[in-house]
């Protein structure tokens, strides 16, 4: 079955710098790749997603890139701010039943 | 638009006791999910409903966990008897329909501690 690996498990960056989180997936049939942000005590919230027919997608300070050949996708956050501190999860999905396979999460720490 | 509502937010029970969690999805959302999230891990799907029918319950420990969505709206997840390893956050989520690429909206979760 599908397996999603996420790195790093913890990422600490200076406020204003960029942060990059990477995920790899095993099933080449996966075609949908969302990223979720989870703040302490809250449920995950979708921040950006990408489908397999697109290589890159941007939304203000957040971007996601997808390399289907290498089976990896990455989240890029530019000009990081304190409110970006959270746990970020990547996920992958295929097929019509929409079962998300989740990565283990990355704890992003923004240092003032 | 109201989000996914869950209750209770926090519960502490002794092992072998029972507990029930309630979820009210976003109005009009046909698909409802229950996830288990153990501290430091990603969410794990326990069960997925499409209206009041079960789409996937392959990872639900059916000897102790049960879930229902009788009228295709609210849902209840029950654990009986609870084990120490059931300590986790139970997340309810909903989406407007089943299909790859459909946004899933999560509630804030019900935190369970089994002692």
Short mmCIF file of C-alpha atoms in Angstrom, two decimals:
data_model
loop_
_atom_site.label_atom_id
_atom_site.label_comp_id
_atom_site.label_asym_id
_atom_site.label_seq_id
_atom_site.Cartn_x
_atom_site.Cartn_y
_atom_site.Cartn_z
CA UNK A 1 0.00 0.00 0.00
CA UNK A 2 0.91 3.67 -0.08
CA UNK A 3 3.54 4.94 2.32
CA UNK A 4 4.36 8.61 2.91
CA UNK A 5 7.61 9.66 4.55
CA UNK A 6 8.08 13.20 5.80
CA UNK A 7 11.29 15.05 6.75
CA UNK A 8 12.47 16.65 8.91
CA UNK A 9 10.55 15.78 12.04
CA UNK A 10 11.50 19.13 13.58
CA UNK A 11 12.55 22.30 11.78
CA UNK A 12 13.69 25.47 13.51
CA UNK A 13 14.15 28.63 11.42
CA UNK A 14 14.74 32.28 12.14
CA UNK A 15 11.76 34.54 11.66
CA UNK A 16 11.81 35.92 8.15
CA UNK A 17 13.75 32.99 6.71
CA UNK A 18 12.28 30.27 4.50
CA UNK A 19 11.24 26.78 5.58
CA UNK A 20 11.08 23.67 3.40
CA UNK A 21 9.43 20.37 4.35
CA UNK A 22 9.76 17.34 2.11
CA UNK A 23 7.65 14.24 1.60
CA UNK A 24 8.08 11.14 -0.50
CA UNK A 25 5.41 8.67 -1.50
CA UNK A 26 5.59 5.12 -2.73
CA UNK A 27 2.51 4.59 -4.92
CA UNK A 28 2.86 6.13 -8.37
CA UNK A 29 -0.95 6.06 -8.72
CA UNK A 30 -1.34 8.75 -6.04
CA UNK A 31 -2.73 11.89 -7.62
CA UNK A 32 -3.64 14.31 -4.84
CA UNK A 33 -1.24 15.80 -2.30
CA UNK A 34 -2.59 18.11 0.42
CA UNK A 35 -0.69 19.85 3.19
CA UNK A 36 -2.30 20.40 6.57
CA UNK A 37 -1.29 22.70 9.42
CA UNK A 38 -2.13 21.66 12.97
CA UNK A 39 -1.87 24.17 15.78
CA UNK A 40 -1.74 23.04 19.39
CA UNK A 41 -5.11 21.80 20.59
CA UNK A 42 -6.76 22.07 17.20
CA UNK A 43 -7.58 19.80 14.32
CA UNK A 44 -5.56 19.84 11.09
CA UNK A 45 -6.43 22.57 8.61
CA UNK A 46 -5.79 22.38 4.86
CA UNK A 47 -3.35 25.09 3.77
CA UNK A 48 -2.55 24.09 0.20
CA UNK A 49 -2.89 21.10 -2.10
CA UNK A 50 -1.62 19.98 -5.48
CA UNK A 51 -2.76 17.45 -8.04
CA UNK A 52 -0.57 15.23 -10.16
CA UNK A 53 -1.13 17.20 -13.36
CA UNK A 54 0.51 20.31 -11.85
CA UNK A 55 4.17 20.79 -10.92
CA UNK A 56 3.88 23.81 -8.64
CA UNK A 57 1.23 25.82 -6.87
CA UNK A 58 1.54 29.05 -4.88
CA UNK A 59 -0.66 30.86 -2.42
CA UNK A 60 0.94 34.02 -1.04
CA UNK A 61 3.87 32.88 1.16
CA UNK A 62 3.16 29.18 0.70
CA UNK A 63 4.06 27.03 -2.26
CA UNK A 64 4.04 23.31 -3.00
CA UNK A 65 6.11 21.55 -5.65
CA UNK A 66 5.59 18.05 -7.01
CA UNK A 67 8.07 15.80 -8.78
CA UNK A 68 6.12 12.81 -10.05
CA UNK A 69 9.16 11.06 -11.46
CA UNK A 70 10.95 11.09 -8.15
CA UNK A 71 7.70 10.70 -6.21
CA UNK A 72 8.29 13.55 -3.86
CA UNK A 73 6.59 16.84 -3.02
CA UNK A 74 7.63 19.75 -0.86
CA UNK A 75 6.10 22.61 1.09
CA UNK A 76 7.86 25.96 0.94
CA UNK A 77 7.07 28.78 3.35
CA UNK A 78 8.77 32.10 2.69
CA UNK A 79 9.18 35.07 5.04
CA UNK A 80 8.23 32.94 8.03
CA UNK A 81 6.26 34.54 10.85
CA UNK A 82 5.64 33.47 14.47
CA UNK A 83 2.13 32.32 13.56
CA UNK A 84 3.64 29.78 11.18
CA UNK A 85 4.78 27.76 14.21
CA UNK A 86 2.76 24.53 14.14
CA UNK A 87 2.93 20.89 13.07
CA UNK A 88 2.67 20.40 9.32
CA UNK A 89 1.44 17.16 7.75
CA UNK A 90 1.71 16.04 4.16
CA UNK A 91 -0.61 13.42 2.74
CA UNK A 92 -1.21 11.50 -0.46
CA UNK A 93 -4.34 10.04 -1.97
CA UNK A 94 -5.47 8.06 -4.99
CA UNK A 95 -8.73 6.78 -6.32
CA UNK A 96 -12.33 7.69 -5.68
CA UNK A 97 -12.57 6.69 -2.02
CA UNK A 98 -10.31 9.56 -0.99
CA UNK A 99 -8.30 7.79 1.67
CA UNK A 100 -5.51 10.09 2.76
CA UNK A 101 -2.22 8.49 3.75
CA UNK A 102 -0.46 10.85 6.13
CA UNK A 103 3.15 11.64 6.84
CA UNK A 104 4.36 11.67 10.43
CA UNK A 105 4.43 15.46 10.68
CA UNK A 106 7.01 18.22 10.98
CA UNK A 107 7.12 20.51 13.97
CA UNK A 108 8.05 23.96 12.65
CA UNK A 109 9.51 26.37 15.17
CA UNK A 110 9.94 30.01 14.22
CA UNK A 111 12.61 31.70 16.32
CA UNK A 112 12.12 35.43 16.98
CA UNK B 1 -20.43 28.55 8.15
CA UNK B 2 -20.20 26.46 11.30
CA UNK B 3 -17.33 23.99 11.42
CA UNK B 4 -17.22 20.39 12.55
CA UNK B 5 -18.39 20.19 16.16
CA UNK B 6 -17.12 17.54 18.57
CA UNK B 7 -17.80 16.72 22.20
CA UNK B 8 -16.56 16.19 24.76
CA UNK B 9 -13.24 17.98 24.22
CA UNK B 10 -11.50 16.12 27.02
CA UNK B 11 -12.16 12.81 28.74
CA UNK B 12 -10.23 10.82 31.31
CA UNK B 13 -11.36 7.26 32.01
CA UNK B 14 -9.96 4.17 33.62
CA UNK B 15 -9.03 1.17 31.50
CA UNK B 16 -11.89 -1.20 30.81
CA UNK B 17 -14.41 1.65 31.08
CA UNK B 18 -16.41 2.89 28.11
CA UNK B 19 -16.52 6.27 26.41
CA UNK B 20 -18.50 7.85 23.60
CA UNK B 21 -17.64 10.78 21.36
CA UNK B 22 -20.11 12.80 19.35
CA UNK B 23 -19.63 14.63 16.08
CA UNK B 24 -21.78 17.04 14.10
CA UNK B 25 -20.31 17.59 10.62
CA UNK B 26 -20.57 20.69 8.48
CA UNK B 27 -24.13 21.09 7.23
CA UNK B 28 -24.68 19.31 3.95
CA UNK B 29 -21.49 17.25 4.08
CA UNK B 30 -22.27 13.69 3.04
CA UNK B 31 -18.94 12.17 4.03
CA UNK B 32 -17.89 11.84 7.66
CA UNK B 33 -14.61 10.49 8.98
CA UNK B 34 -13.30 9.45 12.37
CA UNK B 35 -9.54 9.57 12.81
CA UNK B 36 -7.33 8.56 15.72
CA UNK B 37 -4.25 10.70 16.30
CA UNK B 38 -1.67 9.47 18.78
CA UNK B 39 0.69 12.12 20.11
CA UNK B 40 3.53 12.76 17.67
CA UNK B 41 1.89 10.91 14.79
CA UNK B 42 -0.31 11.72 11.85
CA UNK B 43 -4.04 10.97 11.91
CA UNK B 44 -5.08 7.39 11.22
CA UNK B 45 -8.46 6.75 9.60
CA UNK B 46 -10.74 4.61 11.74
CA UNK B 47 -13.95 4.77 9.76
CA UNK B 48 -15.48 6.66 6.85
CA UNK B 49 -19.20 7.15 6.25
CA UNK B 50 -20.95 8.20 3.07
CA UNK B 51 -24.32 9.44 4.30
CA UNK B 52 -25.29 6.68 6.76
CA UNK B 53 -23.36 3.88 5.03
CA UNK B 54 -19.85 2.71 5.90
CA UNK B 55 -17.31 3.21 3.10
CA UNK B 56 -14.22 2.00 4.97
CA UNK B 57 -13.77 0.60 8.45
CA UNK B 58 -10.75 -1.58 7.75
CA UNK B 59 -8.64 0.02 10.50
CA UNK B 60 -11.35 0.12 13.15
CA UNK B 61 -10.64 -2.33 16.04
CA UNK B 62 -14.10 -3.78 15.90
CA UNK B 63 -13.72 -5.82 19.07
CA UNK B 64 -13.80 -2.60 21.09
CA UNK B 65 -14.64 0.30 18.78
CA UNK B 66 -17.99 1.01 17.16
CA UNK B 67 -19.38 3.94 15.25
CA UNK B 68 -22.73 4.87 13.83
CA UNK B 69 -24.28 7.60 11.74
CA UNK B 70 -27.91 6.60 11.84
CA UNK B 71 -29.56 9.54 10.09
CA UNK B 72 -26.66 10.45 7.85
CA UNK B 73 -25.81 13.56 9.88
CA UNK B 74 -24.43 13.25 13.44
CA UNK B 75 -22.13 10.41 14.38
CA UNK B 76 -21.04 8.68 17.56
CA UNK B 77 -17.80 6.78 18.16
CA UNK B 78 -17.75 4.41 21.11
CA UNK B 79 -14.91 2.56 22.80
CA UNK B 80 -15.72 -0.33 25.11
CA UNK B 81 -13.70 -1.51 26.95
CA UNK B 82 -10.94 1.07 26.72
CA UNK B 83 -7.26 0.14 26.82
CA UNK B 84 -4.28 2.29 27.78
CA UNK B 85 -3.16 2.41 24.14
CA UNK B 86 -6.45 4.09 23.19
CA UNK B 87 -5.16 7.33 24.71
CA UNK B 88 -5.23 9.68 21.74
CA UNK B 89 -7.08 12.52 20.09
CA UNK B 90 -10.16 11.41 18.19
CA UNK B 91 -10.74 13.70 15.26
CA UNK B 92 -13.99 13.91 13.38
CA UNK B 93 -13.91 15.34 9.87
CA UNK B 94 -16.29 15.87 7.01
CA UNK B 95 -16.26 16.59 3.30
CA UNK B 96 -18.96 17.44 0.83
CA UNK B 97 -18.58 14.16 -1.06
CA UNK B 98 -16.24 11.27 -1.54
CA UNK B 99 -13.63 11.66 -4.20
CA UNK B 100 -9.93 12.20 -4.54
CA UNK B 101 -9.07 15.83 -4.09
CA UNK B 102 -12.06 16.81 -1.98
CA UNK B 103 -11.18 19.02 1.00
CA UNK B 104 -11.59 17.43 4.39
CA UNK B 105 -12.52 19.73 7.27
CA UNK B 106 -11.56 18.66 10.79
CA UNK B 107 -13.06 19.35 14.17
CA UNK B 108 -10.87 20.30 17.12
CA UNK B 109 -10.82 16.75 18.42
CA UNK B 110 -11.76 14.85 21.56
CA UNK B 111 -8.76 14.17 23.78
CA UNK B 112 -8.95 10.80 25.53
CA UNK B 113 -6.68 9.73 28.36
CA UNK B 114 -7.01 6.16 29.61
CA UNK B 115 -5.42 5.55 33.02
#
